[in-house]
CSV table of C-alpha atoms in Angstrom, one decimal:
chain,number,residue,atom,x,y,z
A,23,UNK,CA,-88.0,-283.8,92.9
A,24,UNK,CA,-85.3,-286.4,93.3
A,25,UNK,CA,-83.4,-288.3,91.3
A,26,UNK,CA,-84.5,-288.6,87.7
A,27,UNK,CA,-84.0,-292.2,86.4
A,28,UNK,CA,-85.3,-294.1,83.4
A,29,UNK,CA,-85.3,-297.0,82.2
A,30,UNK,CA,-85.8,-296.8,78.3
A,31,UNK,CA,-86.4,-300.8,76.7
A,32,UNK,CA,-84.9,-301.2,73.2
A,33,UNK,CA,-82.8,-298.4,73.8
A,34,UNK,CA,-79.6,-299.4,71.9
A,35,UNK,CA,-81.1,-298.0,68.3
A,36,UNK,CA,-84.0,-296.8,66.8
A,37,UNK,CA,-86.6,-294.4,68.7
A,38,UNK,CA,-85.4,-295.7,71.6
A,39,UNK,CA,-81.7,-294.6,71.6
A,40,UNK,CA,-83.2,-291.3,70.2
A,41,UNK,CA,-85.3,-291.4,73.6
A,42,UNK,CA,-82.4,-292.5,75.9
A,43,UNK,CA,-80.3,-289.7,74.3
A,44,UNK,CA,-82.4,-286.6,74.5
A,45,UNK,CA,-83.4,-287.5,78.1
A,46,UNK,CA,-80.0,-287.8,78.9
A,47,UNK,CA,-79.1,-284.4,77.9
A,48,UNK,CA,-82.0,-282.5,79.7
A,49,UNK,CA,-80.6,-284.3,82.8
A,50,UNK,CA,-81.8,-287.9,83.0
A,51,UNK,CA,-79.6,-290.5,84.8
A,52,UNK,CA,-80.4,-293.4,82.3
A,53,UNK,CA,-80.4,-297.4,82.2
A,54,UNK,CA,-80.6,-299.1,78.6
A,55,UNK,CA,-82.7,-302.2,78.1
A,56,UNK,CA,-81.3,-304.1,75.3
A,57,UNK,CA,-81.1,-308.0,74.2
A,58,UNK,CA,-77.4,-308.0,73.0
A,59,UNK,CA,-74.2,-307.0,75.1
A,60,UNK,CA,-72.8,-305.9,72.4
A,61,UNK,CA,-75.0,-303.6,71.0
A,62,UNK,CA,-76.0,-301.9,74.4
A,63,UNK,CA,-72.2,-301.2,74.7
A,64,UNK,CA,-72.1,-299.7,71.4
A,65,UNK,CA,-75.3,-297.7,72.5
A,66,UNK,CA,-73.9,-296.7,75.8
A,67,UNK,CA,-70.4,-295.7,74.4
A,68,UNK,CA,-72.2,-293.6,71.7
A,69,UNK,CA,-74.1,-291.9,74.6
A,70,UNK,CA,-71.8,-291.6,77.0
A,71,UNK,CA,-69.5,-289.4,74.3
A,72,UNK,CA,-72.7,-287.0,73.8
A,73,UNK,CA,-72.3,-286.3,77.8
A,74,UNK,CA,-75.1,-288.5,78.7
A,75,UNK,CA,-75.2,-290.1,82.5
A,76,UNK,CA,-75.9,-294.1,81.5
A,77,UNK,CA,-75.9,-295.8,85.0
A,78,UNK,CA,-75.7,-299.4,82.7
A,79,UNK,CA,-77.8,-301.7,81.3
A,80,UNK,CA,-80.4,-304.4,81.8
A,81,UNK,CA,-81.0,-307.2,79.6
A,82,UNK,CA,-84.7,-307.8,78.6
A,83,UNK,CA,-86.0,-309.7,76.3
A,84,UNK,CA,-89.7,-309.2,75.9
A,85,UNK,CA,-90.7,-312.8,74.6
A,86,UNK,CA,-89.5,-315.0,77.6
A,87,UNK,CA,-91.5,-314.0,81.2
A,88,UNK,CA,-88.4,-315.7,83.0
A,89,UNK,CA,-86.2,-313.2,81.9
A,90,UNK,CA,-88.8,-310.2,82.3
A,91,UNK,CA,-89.0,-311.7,86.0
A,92,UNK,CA,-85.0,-312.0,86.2
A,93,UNK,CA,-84.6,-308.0,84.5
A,94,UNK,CA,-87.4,-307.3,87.1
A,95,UNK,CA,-85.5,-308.4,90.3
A,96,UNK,CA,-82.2,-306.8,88.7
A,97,UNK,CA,-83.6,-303.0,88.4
A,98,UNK,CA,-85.1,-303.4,92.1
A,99,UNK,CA,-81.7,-304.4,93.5
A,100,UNK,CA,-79.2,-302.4,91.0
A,101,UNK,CA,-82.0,-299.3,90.2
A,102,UNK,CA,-84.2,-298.5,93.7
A,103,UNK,CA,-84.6,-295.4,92.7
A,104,UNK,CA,-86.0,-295.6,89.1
A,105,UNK,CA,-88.8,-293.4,88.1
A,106,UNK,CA,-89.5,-293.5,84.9
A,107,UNK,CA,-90.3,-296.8,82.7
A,108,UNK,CA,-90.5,-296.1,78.7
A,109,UNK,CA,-91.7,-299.4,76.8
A,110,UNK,CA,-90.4,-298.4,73.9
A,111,UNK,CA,-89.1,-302.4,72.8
A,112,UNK,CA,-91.3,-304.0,69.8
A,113,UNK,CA,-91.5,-305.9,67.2
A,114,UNK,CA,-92.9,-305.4,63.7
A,115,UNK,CA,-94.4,-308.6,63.0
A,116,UNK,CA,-95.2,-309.0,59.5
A,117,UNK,CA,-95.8,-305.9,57.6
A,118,UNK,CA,-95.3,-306.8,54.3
A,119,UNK,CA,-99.1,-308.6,53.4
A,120,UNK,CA,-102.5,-307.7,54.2
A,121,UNK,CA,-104.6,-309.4,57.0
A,122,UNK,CA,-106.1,-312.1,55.1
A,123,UNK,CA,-102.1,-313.1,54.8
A,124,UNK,CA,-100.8,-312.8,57.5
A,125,UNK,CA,-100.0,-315.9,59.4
A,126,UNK,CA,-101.5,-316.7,63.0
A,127,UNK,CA,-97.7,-317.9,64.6
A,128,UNK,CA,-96.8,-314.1,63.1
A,129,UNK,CA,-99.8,-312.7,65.1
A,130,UNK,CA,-99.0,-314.9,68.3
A,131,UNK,CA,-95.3,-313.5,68.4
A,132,UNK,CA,-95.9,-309.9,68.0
A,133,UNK,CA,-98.5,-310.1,70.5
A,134,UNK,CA,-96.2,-311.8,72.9
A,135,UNK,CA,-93.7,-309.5,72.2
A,136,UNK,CA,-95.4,-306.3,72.3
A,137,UNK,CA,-98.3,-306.6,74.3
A,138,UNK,CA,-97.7,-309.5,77.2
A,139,UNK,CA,-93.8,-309.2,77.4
A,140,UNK,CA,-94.8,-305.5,77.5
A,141,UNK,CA,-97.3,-305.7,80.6
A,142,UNK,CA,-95.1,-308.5,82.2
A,143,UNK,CA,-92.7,-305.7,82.5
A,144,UNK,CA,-94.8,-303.2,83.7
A,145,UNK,CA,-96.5,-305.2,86.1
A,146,UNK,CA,-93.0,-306.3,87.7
A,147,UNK,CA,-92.2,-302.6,87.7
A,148,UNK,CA,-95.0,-301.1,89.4
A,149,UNK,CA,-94.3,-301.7,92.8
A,150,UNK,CA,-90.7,-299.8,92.3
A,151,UNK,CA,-92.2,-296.8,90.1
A,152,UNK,CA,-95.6,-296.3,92.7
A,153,UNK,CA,-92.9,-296.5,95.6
A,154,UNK,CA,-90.9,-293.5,94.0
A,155,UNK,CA,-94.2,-291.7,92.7
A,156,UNK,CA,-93.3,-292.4,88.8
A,157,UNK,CA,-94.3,-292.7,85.3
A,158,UNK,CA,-94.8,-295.2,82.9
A,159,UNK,CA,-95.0,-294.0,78.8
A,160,UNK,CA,-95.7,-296.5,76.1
A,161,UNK,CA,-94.9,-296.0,73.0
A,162,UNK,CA,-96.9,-296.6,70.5
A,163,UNK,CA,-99.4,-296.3,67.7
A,164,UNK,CA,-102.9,-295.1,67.6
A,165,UNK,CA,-105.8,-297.5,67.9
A,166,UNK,CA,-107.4,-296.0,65.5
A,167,UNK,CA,-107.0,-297.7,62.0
A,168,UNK,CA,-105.8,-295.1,59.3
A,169,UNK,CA,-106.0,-296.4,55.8
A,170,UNK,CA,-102.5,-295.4,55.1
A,171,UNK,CA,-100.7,-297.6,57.5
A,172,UNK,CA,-102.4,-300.5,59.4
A,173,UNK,CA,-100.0,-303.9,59.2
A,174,UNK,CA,-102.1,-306.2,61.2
A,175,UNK,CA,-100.3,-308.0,64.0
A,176,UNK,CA,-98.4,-304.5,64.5
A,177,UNK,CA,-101.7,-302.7,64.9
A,178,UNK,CA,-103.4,-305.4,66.8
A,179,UNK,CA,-100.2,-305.5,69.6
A,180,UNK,CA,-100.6,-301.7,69.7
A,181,UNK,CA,-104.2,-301.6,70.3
A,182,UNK,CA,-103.8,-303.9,73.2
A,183,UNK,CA,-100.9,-301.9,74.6
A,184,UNK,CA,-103.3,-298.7,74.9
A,185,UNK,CA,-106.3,-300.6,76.3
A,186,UNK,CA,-104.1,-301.6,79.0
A,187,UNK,CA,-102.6,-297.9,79.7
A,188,UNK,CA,-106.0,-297.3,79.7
A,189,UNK,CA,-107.4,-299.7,81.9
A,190,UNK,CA,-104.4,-298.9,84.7
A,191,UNK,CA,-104.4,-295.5,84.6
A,192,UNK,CA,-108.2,-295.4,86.0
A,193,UNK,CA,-107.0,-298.0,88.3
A,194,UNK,CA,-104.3,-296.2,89.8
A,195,UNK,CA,-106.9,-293.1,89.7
A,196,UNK,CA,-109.5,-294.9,92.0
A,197,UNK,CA,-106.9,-297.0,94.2
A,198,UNK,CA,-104.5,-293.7,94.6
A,199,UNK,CA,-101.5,-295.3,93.5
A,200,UNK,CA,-98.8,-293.1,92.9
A,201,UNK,CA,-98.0,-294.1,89.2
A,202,UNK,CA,-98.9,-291.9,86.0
A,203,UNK,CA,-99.2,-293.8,82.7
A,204,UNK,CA,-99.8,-292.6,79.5
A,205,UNK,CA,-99.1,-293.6,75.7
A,206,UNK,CA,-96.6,-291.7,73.0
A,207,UNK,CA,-97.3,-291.8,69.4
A,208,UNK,CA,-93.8,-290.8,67.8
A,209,UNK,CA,-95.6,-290.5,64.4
A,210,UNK,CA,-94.1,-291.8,61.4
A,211,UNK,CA,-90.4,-292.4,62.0
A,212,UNK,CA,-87.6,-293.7,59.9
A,213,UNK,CA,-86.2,-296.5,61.9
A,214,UNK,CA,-85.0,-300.3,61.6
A,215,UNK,CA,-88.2,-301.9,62.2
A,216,UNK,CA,-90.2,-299.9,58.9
A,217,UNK,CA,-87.1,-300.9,56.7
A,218,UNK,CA,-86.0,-297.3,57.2
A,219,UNK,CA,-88.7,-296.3,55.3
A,220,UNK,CA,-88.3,-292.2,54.7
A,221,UNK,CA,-91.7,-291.2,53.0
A,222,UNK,CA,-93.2,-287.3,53.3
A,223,UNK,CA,-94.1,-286.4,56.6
A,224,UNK,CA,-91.4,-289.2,58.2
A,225,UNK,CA,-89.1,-287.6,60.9
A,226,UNK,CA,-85.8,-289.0,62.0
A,227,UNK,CA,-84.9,-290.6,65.6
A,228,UNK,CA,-83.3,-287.4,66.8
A,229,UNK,CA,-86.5,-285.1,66.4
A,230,UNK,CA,-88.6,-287.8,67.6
A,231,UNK,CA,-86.4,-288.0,70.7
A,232,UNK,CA,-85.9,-284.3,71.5
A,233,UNK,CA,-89.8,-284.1,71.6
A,234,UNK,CA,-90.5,-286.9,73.8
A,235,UNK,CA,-88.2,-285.2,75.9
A,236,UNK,CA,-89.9,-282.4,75.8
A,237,UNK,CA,-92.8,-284.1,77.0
A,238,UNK,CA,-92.0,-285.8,80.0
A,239,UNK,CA,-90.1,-282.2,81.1
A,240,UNK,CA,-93.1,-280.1,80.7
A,241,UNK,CA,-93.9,-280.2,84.3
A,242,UNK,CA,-97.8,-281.6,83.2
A,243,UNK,CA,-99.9,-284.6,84.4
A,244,UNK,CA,-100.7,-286.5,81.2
A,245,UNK,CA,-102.3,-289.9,83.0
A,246,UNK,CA,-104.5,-292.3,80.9
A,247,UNK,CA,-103.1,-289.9,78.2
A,248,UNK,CA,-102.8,-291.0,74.2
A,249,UNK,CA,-100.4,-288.3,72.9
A,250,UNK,CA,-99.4,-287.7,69.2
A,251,UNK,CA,-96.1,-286.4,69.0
A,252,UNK,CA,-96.2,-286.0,65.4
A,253,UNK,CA,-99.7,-287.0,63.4
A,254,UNK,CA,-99.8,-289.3,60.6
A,255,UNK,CA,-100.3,-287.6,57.6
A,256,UNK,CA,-103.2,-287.8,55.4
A,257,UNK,CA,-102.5,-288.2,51.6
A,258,UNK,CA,-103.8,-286.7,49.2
């Protein structure tokens, strides 16, 4: 295999940095997709210290299809030999009320967000990733609603997300394109966008990360895969 590239969106904290890290130190070359200059140069100094090759970073903001387009033409030109695309980038929408309150402008922006900005990205991307026989992994959230956690607009974005892995991984299957995509469920993870919520059965950024390392290292095909890294867990 050649070089080993990625290019982790929302990388400067969260799940993401944990995923940009602990591909970095099992020998990933890695770019980070943030929105802020400042915080990806926080993010890329922090890395960088740990040993970690960070070949820059792209600015991509999942709400506005100009700048997908613009982050797009940037990776082609700056990244030729990218291979690996985690969509890792979100938002939480509104997870504070049930369904029957949650707004419809709160529904709208998540999906924008997390579902088009999301396939906007991967669609610009495919061309670059088939043409150096990559991968694509989504993270994500199972489809599935558990009656533990299921904030709407969050859930719904999600959903859509895995329908379309789904939908292009037979695709590339029947039309032979070189690209493998497959979805990531971290589990339940303390992070930013949950309020750092750190409930039984929660794991923090840096197990998360060193097991969806693990995954895309294990030598296996996993396309039109849904993979649980760490369950939810039932309560009692």
């Amino acid at each position: 295999m050649g070089k080993k590239i990625v290019f982790v969106t929302g990388a400067n904290k969260g799940i993401g940095f944990g995923i940009a890290k602990h591909l970095g130190l099992s020998g990933w070359q890695v770019i980070i997709g943030a929105r802020d200059e400042q915080r990806a140069g926080k993010a890329i100094g922090e890395l960088k210290a740990a040993g970690i090759d960070v070949l820059g970073w792209v600015a991509i903001e999942l709400k506005d299809l100009a700048n997908i387009e613009q982050a797009a033409k940037e990776i082609n030109e700056r990244f030729p030999e990218l291979t690996l695309l985690v969509n890792n980038a979100g938002i939480p929408g509104d997870m504070s009320v049930d369904s029957e309150h949650t707004e419809i402008n709160v529904i709208r922006e998540t999906l924008d967000v997390n579902y088009i900005g999301t396939f906007a990205l991967t669609k610009a991307l495919i061309p670059l990733i088939a043409k150096n026989n990559g991968r694509i992994a989504n993270v994500t959230v199972p489809s599935e609603i558990s009656p533990y956690w299921h904030p709407l607009a969050y859930v719904a974005s999600k959903a859509a997300q895995n329908a379309m892995m789904g939908v292009m991984a037979i695709e590339f299957q029947q039309s032979n394109t070189p690209v493998e995509i497959f979805s990531v469920h971290p589990g339940p993870t303390t992070t930013d966008l949950n309020g750092n919520m750190a409930l039984p059965g929660f794991h923090d950024i840096e197990t998360v990360g060193q097991k969806f390392a693990e995954l895309i290292n294990d030598g296996q095909r996993h396309q039109g895969e849904f993979i649980e890294l760490y369950p939810i867990v039932k309560e009692d």
